[in-house]
Backbone as a ProteinNet text record, in pm:
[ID]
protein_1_A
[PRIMARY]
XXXXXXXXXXXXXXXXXXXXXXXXXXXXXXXXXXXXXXXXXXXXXXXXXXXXXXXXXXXXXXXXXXXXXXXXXXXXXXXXXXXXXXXXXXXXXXXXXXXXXXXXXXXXXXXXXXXXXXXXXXXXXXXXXXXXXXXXXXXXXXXXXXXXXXXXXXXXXXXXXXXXXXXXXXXXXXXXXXXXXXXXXXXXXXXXXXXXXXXXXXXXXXXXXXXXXXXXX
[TERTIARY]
-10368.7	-10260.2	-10278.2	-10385	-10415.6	-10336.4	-10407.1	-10344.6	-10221.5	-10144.3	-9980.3	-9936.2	-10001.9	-9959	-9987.7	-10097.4	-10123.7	-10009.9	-9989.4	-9859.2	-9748.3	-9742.6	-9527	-9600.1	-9703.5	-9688.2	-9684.9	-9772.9	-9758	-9625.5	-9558.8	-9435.6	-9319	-9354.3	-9234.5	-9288.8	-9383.8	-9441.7	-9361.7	-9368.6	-9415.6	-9187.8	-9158.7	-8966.3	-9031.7	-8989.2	-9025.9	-9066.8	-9182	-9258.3	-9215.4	-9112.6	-9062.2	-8955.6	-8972	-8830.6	-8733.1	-8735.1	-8571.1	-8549.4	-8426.2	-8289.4	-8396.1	-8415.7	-8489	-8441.3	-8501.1	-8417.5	-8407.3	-8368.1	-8332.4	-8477.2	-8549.4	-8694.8	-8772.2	-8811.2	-8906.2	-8804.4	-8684.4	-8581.4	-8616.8	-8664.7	-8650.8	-8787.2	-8887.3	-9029.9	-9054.5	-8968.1	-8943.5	-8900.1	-8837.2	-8746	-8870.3	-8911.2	-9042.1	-9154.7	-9173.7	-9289.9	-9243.7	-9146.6	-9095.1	-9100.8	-9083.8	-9063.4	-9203.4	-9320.2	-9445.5	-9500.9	-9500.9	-9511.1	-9458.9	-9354.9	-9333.8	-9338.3	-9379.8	-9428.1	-9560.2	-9652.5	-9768	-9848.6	-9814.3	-9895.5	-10071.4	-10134	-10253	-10337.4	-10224.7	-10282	-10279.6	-10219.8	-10291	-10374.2	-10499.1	-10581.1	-10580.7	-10709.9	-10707.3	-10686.9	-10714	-10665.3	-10530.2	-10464	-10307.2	-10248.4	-10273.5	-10217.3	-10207.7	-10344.1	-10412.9	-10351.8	-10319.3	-10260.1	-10127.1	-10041.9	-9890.3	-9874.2	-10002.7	-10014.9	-10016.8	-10132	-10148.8	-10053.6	-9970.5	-9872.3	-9761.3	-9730.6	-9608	-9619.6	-9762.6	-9803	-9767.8	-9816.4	-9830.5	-9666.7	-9625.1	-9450.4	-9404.4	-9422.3	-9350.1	-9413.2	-9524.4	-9600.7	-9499.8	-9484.8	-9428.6	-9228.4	-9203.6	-9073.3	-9041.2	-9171.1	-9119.2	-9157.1	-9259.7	-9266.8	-9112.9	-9062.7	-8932.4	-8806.1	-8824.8	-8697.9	-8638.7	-8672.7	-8553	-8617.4	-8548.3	-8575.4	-8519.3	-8538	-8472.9	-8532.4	-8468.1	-8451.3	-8580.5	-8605.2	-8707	-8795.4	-8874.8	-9004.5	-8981.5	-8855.1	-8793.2	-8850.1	-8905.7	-8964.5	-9149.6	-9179.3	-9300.9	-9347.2	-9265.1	-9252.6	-9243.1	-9099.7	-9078.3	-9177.9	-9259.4	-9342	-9513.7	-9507.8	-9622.9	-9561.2	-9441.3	-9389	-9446	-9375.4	-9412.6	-9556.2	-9654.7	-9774.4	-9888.4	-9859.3	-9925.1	-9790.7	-9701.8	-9597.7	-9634.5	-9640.7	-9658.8	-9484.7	-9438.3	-9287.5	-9238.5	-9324	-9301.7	-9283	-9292.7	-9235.1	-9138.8	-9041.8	-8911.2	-8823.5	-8885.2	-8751.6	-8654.9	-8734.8	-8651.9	-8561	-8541.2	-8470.5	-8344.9	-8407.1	-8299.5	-8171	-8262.2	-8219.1	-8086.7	-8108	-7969.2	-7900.1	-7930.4	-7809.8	-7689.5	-7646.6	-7508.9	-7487.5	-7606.4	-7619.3	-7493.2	-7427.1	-7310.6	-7313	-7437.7	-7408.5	-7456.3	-7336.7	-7338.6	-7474.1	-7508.2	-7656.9	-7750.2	-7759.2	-7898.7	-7899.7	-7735.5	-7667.1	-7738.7	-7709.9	-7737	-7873.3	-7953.8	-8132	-8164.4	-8106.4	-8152.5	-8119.5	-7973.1	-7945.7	-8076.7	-8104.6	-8166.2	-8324.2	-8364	-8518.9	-8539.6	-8412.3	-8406.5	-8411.2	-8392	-8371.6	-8436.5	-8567.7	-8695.8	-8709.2	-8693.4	-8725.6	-8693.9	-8561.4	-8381	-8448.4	-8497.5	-8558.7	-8638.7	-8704.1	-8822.8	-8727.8	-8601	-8556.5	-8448.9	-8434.9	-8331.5	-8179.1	-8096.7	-7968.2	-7936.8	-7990.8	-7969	-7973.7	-8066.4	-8096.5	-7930	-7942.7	-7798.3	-7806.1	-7902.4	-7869.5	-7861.1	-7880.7	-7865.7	-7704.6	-7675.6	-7495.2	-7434.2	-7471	-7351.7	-7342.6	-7473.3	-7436.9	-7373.9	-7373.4	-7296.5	-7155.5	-7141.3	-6971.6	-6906.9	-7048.5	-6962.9	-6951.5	-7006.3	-6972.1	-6822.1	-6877.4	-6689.5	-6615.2	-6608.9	-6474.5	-6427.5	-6531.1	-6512.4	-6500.6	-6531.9	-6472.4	-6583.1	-6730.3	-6799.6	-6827.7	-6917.2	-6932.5	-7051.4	-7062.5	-7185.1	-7193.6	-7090.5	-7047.3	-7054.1	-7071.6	-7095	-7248.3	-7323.9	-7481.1	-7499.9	-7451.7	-7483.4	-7451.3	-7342.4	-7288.1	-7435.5	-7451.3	-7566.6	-7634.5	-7698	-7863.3	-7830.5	-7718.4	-7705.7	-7692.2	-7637.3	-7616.6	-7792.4	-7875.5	-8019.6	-8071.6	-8044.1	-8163.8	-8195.1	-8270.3	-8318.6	-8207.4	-8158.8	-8051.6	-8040	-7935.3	-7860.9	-7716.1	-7727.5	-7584.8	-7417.8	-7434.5	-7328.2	-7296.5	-7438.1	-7382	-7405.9	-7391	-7339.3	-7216.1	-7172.7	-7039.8	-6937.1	-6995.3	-6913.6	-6857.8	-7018.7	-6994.7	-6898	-6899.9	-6844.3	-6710.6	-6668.1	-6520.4	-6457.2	-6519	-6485.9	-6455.6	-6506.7	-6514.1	-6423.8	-6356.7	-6259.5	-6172.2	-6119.1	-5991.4	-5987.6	-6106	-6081.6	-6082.2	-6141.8	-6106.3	-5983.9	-5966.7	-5879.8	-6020.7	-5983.1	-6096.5	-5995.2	-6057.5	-6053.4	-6013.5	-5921	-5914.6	-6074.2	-6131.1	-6265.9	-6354.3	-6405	-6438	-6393.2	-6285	-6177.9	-6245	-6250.8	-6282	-6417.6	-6480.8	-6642.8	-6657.6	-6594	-6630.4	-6598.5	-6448.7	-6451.1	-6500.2	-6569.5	-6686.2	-6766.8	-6823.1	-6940.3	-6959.5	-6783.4	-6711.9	-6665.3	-6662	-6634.5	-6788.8	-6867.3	-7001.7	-7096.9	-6954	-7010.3	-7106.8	-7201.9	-7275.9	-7213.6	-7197.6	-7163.1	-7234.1	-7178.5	-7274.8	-7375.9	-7451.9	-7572.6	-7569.3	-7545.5	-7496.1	-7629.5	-7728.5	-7859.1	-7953	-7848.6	-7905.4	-7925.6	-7865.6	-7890.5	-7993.6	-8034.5	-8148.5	-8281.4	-8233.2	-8333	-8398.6	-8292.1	-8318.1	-8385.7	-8361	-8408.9	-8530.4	-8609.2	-8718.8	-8818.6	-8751.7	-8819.7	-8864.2	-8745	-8729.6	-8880.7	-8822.7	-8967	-9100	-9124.4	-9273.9	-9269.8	-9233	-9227	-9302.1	-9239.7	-9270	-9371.3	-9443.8	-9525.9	-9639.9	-9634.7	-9724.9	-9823	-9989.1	-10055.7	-10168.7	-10110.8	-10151.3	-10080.3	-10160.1	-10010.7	-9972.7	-10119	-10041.9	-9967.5	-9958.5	-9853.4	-9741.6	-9724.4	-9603.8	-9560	-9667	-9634.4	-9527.8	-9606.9	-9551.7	-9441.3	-9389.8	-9276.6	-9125.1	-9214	-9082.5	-9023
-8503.5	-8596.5	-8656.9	-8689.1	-8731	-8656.1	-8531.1	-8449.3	-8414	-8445.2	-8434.8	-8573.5	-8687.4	-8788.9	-8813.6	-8749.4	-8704.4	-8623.3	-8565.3	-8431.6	-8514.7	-8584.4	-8692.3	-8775.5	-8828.9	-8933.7	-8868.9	-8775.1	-8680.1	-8629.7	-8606.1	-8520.9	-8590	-8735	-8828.2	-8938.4	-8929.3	-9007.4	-8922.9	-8766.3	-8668.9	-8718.2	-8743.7	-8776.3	-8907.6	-8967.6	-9137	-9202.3	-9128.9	-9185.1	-9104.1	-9015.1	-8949.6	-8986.4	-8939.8	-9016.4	-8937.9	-8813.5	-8728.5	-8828	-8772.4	-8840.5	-8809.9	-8866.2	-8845.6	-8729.3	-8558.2	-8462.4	-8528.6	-8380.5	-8434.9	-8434.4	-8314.2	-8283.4	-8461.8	-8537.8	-8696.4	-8735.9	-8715	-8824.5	-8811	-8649.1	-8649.2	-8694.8	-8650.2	-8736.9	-8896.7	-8940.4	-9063.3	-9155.5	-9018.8	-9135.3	-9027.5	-8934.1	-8899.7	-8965.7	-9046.7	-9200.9	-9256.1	-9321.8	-9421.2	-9375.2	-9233.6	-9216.5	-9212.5	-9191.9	-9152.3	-9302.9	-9377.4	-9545.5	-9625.3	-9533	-9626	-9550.3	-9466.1	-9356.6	-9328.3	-9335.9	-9311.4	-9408.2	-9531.8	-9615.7	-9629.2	-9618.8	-9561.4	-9512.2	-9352.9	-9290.8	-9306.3	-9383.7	-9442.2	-9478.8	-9437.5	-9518.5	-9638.3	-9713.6	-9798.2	-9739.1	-9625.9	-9548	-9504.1	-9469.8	-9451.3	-9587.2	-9715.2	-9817	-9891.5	-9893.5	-9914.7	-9804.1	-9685.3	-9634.1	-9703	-9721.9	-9729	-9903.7	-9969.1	-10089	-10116.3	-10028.5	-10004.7	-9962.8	-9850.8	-9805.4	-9893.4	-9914.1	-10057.6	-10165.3	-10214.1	-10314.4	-10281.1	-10171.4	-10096.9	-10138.7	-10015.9	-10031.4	-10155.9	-10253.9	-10417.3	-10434.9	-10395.5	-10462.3	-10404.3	-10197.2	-10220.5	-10253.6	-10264.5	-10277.5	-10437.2	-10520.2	-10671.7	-10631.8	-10545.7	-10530.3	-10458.7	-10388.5	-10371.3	-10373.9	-10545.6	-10602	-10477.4	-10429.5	-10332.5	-10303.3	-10295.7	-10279.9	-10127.2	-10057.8	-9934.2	-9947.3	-9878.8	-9842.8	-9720.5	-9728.2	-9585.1	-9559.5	-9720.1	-9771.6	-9793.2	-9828.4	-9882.4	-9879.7	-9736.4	-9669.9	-9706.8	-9721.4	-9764.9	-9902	-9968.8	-10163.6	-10162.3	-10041.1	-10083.6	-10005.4	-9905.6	-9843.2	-9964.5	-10024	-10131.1	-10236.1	-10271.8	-10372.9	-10318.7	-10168.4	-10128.8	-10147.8	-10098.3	-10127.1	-10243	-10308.1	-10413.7	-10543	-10587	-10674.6	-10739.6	-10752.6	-10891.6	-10866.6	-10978.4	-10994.2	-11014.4	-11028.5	-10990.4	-10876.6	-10779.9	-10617.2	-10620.9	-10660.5	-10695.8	-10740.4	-10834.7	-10942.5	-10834.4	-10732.3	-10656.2	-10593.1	-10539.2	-10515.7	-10529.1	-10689.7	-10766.3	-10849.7	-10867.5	-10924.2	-10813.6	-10691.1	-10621.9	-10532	-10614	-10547	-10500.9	-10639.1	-10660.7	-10565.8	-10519.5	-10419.5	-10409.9	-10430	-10383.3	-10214.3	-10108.5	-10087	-9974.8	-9834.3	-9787.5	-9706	-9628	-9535.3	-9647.1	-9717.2	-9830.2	-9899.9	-9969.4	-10019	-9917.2	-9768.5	-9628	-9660.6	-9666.6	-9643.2	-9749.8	-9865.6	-10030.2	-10020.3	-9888	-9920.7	-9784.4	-9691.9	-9629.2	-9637.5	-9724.9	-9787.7	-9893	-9960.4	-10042.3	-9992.7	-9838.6	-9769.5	-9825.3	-9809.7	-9796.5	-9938.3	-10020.3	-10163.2	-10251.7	-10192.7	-10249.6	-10326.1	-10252.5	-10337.1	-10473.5	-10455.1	-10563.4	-10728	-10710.9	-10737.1	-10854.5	-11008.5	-11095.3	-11075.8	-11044.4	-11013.3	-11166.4	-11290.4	-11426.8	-11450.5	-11369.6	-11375.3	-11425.3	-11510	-11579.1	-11502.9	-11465.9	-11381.3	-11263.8	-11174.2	-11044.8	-10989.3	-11139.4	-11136.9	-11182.3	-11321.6	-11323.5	-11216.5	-11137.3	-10980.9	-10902.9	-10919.4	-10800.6	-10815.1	-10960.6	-10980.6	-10957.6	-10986.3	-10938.2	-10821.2	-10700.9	-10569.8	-10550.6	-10612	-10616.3	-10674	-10784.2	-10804.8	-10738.7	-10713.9	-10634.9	-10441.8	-10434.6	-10328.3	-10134.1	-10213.4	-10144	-10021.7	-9895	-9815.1	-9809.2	-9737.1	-9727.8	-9841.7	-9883.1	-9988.4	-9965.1	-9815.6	-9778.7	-9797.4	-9739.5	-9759.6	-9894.9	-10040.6	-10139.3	-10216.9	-10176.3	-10234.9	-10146.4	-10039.1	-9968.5	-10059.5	-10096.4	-10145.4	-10292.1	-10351.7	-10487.1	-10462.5	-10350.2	-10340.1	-10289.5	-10248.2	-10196.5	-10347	-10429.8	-10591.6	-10633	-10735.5	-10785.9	-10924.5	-10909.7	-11056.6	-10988.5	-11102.5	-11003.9	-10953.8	-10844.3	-10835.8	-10870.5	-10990.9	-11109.7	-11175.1	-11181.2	-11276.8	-11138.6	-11028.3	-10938.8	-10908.8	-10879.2	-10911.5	-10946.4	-11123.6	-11227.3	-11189.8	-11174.4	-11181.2	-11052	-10951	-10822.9	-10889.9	-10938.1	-10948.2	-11066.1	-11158.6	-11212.8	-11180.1	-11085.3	-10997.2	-10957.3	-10878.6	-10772.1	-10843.8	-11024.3	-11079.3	-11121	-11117.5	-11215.9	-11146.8	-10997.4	-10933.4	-10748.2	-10703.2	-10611.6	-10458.8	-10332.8	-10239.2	-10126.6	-10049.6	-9878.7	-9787.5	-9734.5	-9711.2	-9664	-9607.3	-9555.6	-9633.8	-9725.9	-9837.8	-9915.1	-9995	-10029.1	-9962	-9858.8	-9786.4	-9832.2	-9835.1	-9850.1	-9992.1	-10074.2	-10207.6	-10232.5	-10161.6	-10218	-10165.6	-10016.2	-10015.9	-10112.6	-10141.3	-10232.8	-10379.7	-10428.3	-10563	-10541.4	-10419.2	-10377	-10354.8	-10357.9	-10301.7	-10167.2	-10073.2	-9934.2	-9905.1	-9778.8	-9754.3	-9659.2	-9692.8	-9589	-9476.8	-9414.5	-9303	-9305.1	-9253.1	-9315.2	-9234	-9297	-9244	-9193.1	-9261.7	-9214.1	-9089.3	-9028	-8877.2	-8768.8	-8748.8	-8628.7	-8655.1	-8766.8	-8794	-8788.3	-8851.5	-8849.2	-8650.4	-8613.6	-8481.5	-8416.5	-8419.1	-8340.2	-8431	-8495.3	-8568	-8537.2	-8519.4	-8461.1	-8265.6	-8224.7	-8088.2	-8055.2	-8185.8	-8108	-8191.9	-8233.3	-8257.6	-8149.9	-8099.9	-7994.9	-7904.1	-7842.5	-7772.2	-7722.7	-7875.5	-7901.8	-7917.4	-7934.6	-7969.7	-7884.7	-7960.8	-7829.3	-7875.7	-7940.7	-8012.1	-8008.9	-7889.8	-7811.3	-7956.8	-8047.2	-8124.7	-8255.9	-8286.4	-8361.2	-8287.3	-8102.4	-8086.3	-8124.2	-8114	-8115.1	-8258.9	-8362.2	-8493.2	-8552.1	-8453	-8450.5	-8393.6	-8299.1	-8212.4	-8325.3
-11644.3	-11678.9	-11818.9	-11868.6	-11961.6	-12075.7	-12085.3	-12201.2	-12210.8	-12115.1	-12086.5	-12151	-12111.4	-12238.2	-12340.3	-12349.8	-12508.2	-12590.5	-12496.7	-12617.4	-12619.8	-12480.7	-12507.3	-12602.4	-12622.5	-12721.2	-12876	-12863.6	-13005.3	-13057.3	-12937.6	-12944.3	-12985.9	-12887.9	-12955.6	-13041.6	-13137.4	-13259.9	-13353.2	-13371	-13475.3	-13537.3	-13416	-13484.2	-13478.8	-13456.2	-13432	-13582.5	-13625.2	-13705.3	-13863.8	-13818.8	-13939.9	-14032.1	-14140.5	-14211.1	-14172	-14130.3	-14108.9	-13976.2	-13901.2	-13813.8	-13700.5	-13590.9	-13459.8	-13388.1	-13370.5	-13309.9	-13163.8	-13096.7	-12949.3	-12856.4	-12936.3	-12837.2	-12853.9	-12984.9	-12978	-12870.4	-12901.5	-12785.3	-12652.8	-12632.1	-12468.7	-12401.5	-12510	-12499.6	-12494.6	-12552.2	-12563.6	-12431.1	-12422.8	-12222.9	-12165.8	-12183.4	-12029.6	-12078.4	-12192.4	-12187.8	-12109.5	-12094.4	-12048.3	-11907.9	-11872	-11720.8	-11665.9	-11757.5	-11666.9	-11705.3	-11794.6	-11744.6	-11630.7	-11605.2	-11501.3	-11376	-11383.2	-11206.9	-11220.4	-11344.4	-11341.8	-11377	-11402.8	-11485.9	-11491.7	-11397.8	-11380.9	-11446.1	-11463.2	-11576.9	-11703.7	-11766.3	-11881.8	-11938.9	-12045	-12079.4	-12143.3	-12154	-12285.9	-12382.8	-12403.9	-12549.1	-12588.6	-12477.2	-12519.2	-12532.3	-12436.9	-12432.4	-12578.6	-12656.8	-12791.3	-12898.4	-12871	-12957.3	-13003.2	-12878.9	-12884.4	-12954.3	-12882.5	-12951.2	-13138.5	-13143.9	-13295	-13375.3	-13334.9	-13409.8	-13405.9	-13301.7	-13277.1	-13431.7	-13410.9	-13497.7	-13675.8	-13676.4	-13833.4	-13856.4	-13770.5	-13793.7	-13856.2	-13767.7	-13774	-13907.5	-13931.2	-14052.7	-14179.9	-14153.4	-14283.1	-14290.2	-14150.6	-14164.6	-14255	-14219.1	-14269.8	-14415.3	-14485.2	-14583.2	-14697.7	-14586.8	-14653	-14612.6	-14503.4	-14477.6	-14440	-14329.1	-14261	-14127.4	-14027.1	-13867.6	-13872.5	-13753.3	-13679	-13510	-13474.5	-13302.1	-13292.3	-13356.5	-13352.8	-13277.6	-13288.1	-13135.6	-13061.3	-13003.2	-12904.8	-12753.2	-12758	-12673.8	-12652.4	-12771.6	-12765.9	-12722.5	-12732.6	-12691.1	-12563.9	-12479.6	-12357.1	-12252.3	-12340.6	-12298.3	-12223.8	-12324.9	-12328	-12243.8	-12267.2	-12129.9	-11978.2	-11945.5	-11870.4	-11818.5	-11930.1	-11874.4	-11920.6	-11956.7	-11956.5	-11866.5	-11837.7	-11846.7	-11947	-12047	-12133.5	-12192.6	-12179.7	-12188.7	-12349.8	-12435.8	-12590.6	-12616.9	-12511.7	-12565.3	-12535.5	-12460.9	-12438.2	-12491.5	-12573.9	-12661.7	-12744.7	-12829.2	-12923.5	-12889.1	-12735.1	-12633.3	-12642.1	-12598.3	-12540.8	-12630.5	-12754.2	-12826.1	-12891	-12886.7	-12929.6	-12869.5	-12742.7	-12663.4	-12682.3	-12787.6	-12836.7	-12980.5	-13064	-13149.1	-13227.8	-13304.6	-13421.1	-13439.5	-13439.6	-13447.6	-13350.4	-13300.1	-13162.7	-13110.9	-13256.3	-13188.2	-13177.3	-13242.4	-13190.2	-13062.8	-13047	-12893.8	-12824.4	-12833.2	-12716.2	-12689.4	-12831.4	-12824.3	-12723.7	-12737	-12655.8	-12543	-12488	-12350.6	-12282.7	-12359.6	-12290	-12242.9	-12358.2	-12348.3	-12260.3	-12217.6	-12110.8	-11987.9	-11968.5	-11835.8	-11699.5	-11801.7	-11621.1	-11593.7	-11680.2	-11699.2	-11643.3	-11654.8	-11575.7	-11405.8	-11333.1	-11200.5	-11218.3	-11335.4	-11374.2	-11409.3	-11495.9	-11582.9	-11462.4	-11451	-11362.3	-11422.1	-11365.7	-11372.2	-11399	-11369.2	-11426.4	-11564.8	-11675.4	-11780.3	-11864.9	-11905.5	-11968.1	-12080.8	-12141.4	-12298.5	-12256	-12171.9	-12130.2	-12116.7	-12011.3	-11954.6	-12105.7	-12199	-12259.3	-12386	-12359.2	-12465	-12453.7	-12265.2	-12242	-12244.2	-12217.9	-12204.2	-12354.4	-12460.7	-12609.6	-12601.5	-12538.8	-12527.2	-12489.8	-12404.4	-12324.5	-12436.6	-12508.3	-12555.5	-12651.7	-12744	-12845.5	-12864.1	-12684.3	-12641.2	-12720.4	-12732.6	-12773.5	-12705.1	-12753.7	-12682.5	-12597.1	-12498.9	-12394.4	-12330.3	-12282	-12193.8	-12076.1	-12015.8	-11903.5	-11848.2	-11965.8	-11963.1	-11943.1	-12034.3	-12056.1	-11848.9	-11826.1	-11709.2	-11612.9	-11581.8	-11504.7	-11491.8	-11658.4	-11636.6	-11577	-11557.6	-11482.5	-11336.4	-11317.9	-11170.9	-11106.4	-11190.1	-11168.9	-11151.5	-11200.7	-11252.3	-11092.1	-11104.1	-11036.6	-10989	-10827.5	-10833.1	-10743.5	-10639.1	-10504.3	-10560.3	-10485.5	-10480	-10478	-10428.1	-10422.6	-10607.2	-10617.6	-10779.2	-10867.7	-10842.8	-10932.6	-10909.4	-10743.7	-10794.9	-10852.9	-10764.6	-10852.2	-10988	-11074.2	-11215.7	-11303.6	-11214.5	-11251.7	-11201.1	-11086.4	-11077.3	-11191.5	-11210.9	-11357.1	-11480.5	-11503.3	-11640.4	-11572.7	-11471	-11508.1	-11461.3	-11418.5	-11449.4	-11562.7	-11604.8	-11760.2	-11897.7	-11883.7	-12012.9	-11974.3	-12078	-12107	-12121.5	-12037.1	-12026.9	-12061.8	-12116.9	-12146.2	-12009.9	-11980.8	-11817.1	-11742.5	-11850.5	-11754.3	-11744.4	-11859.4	-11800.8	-11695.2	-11705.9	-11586.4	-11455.4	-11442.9	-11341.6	-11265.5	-11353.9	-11348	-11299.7	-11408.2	-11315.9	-11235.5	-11190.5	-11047.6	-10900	-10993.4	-10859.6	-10821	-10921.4	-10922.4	-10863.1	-10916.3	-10822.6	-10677.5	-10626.1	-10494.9	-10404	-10465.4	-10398.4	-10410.3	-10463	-10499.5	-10593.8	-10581.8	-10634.6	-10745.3	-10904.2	-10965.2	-11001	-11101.3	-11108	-11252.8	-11224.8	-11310.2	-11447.7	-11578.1	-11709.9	-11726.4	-11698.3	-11789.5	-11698	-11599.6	-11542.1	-11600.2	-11681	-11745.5	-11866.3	-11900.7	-11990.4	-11914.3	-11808.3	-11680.7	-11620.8	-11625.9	-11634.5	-11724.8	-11866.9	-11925.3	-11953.2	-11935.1	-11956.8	-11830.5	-11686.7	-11645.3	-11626.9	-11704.7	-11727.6	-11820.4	-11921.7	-12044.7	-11970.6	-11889.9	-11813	-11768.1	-11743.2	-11611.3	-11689.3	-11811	-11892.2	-11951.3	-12009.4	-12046.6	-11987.3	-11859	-11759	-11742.9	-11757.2	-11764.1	-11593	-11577.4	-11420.4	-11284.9	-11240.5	-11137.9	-11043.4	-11027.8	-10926.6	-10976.7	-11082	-11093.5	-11082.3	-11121	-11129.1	-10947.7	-10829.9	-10725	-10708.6	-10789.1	-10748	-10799.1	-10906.7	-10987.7	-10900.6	-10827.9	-10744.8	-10659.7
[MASK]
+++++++++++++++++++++++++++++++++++++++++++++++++++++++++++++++++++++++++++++++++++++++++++++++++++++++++++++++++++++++++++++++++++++++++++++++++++++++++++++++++++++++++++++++++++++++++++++++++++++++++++++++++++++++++

């Protein structure tokens, strides 16, 4: 197992940490970090944990050096949430939910995936980000609504709050659609499956440990 997170972390550093555009292969490594943090956590060492730490750190160091952020680690923060909980890997998260602009919005809703259970559906900055999604009628509004219906809360005050939003704002018919599964009780259908797929496709792949592939099936 080890050397299988050795290669996703290699695999999704080698885009991550690059100046070209992030291909799709760091991306899909990127969500199967995120998936074996949170089904394997165990297997992690102090050394991968300390890697992702270290590099995290560098990053921030030279992004403040040249006044500019990206979505790029995104994965590496919620990765370390995952396994340590310390709730400072989270904030960067959370804080741009509301994102201006749409691929970074995408990067924040998808690094939130596994998390989404950990995460109180009470969180007042979580909801009033999302309701700016809603008004301003942004994209991946489907993803953003998911990871609330995933949080942590009962069922009743997600309702509630979903049937509010959809007397009180104006939706896209397919959105429209969506929320009012969600204000009815229904389970929608989950946007971030097919990321989910191919993340566990390339473990699979890669896998040089027949029995995790067992525990994967």
């Amino acid at each position: 197992m080890k050397k299988l997170i050795d290669l996703v972390i290699n695999d999704y550093f080698a885009g991550a940490l690059s100046e070209k555009p992030m291909n799709q292969h760091s991306l899909t490594a990127g969500f199967a970090l995120l998936y074996l943090a949170s089904q394997f956590k165990p297997a992690f060492t102090p050394d991968h944990i300390y890697l992702l730490f270290k590099t995290l750190e560098n990053y921030r160091i030279e992004s403040r050096q040249k006044d500019y952020w990206s979505s790029r680690l995104l994965e590496t923060e919620s990765a370390l949430y995952l396994l340590t909980d310390n709730p400072r890997y989270i904030e960067t998260q959370l804080r741009n939910i509301d994102h201006h602009n749409s691929t970074t919005r995408r990067a924040v809703f998808d690094s939130l995936y596994y998390l989404a259970p950990k995460i109180e559906f009470a969180n007042n900055d979580v909801l009033v980000r999302t309701e700016r999604n809603i008004e301003v009628c942004h994209f991946f509004l489907e993803r953003n609504l998911y990871l609330l219906h995933s949080m942590k809360g009962s069922p009743e005050s997600k309702q509630e709050t979903f049937k509010h939003w959809l007397s009180k704002h104006e939706f896209n018919a397919p959105e429209e659609h969506y929320i009012e599964m969600l204000s009815n009780g229904f389970a929608p259908y989950n946007p971030f499956a097919s990321s989910e797929a191919e993340a566990i496709k390339y473990l699979f792949s890669n896998s040089i440990d027949r029995q995790l592939s067992l525990q994967l099936a």
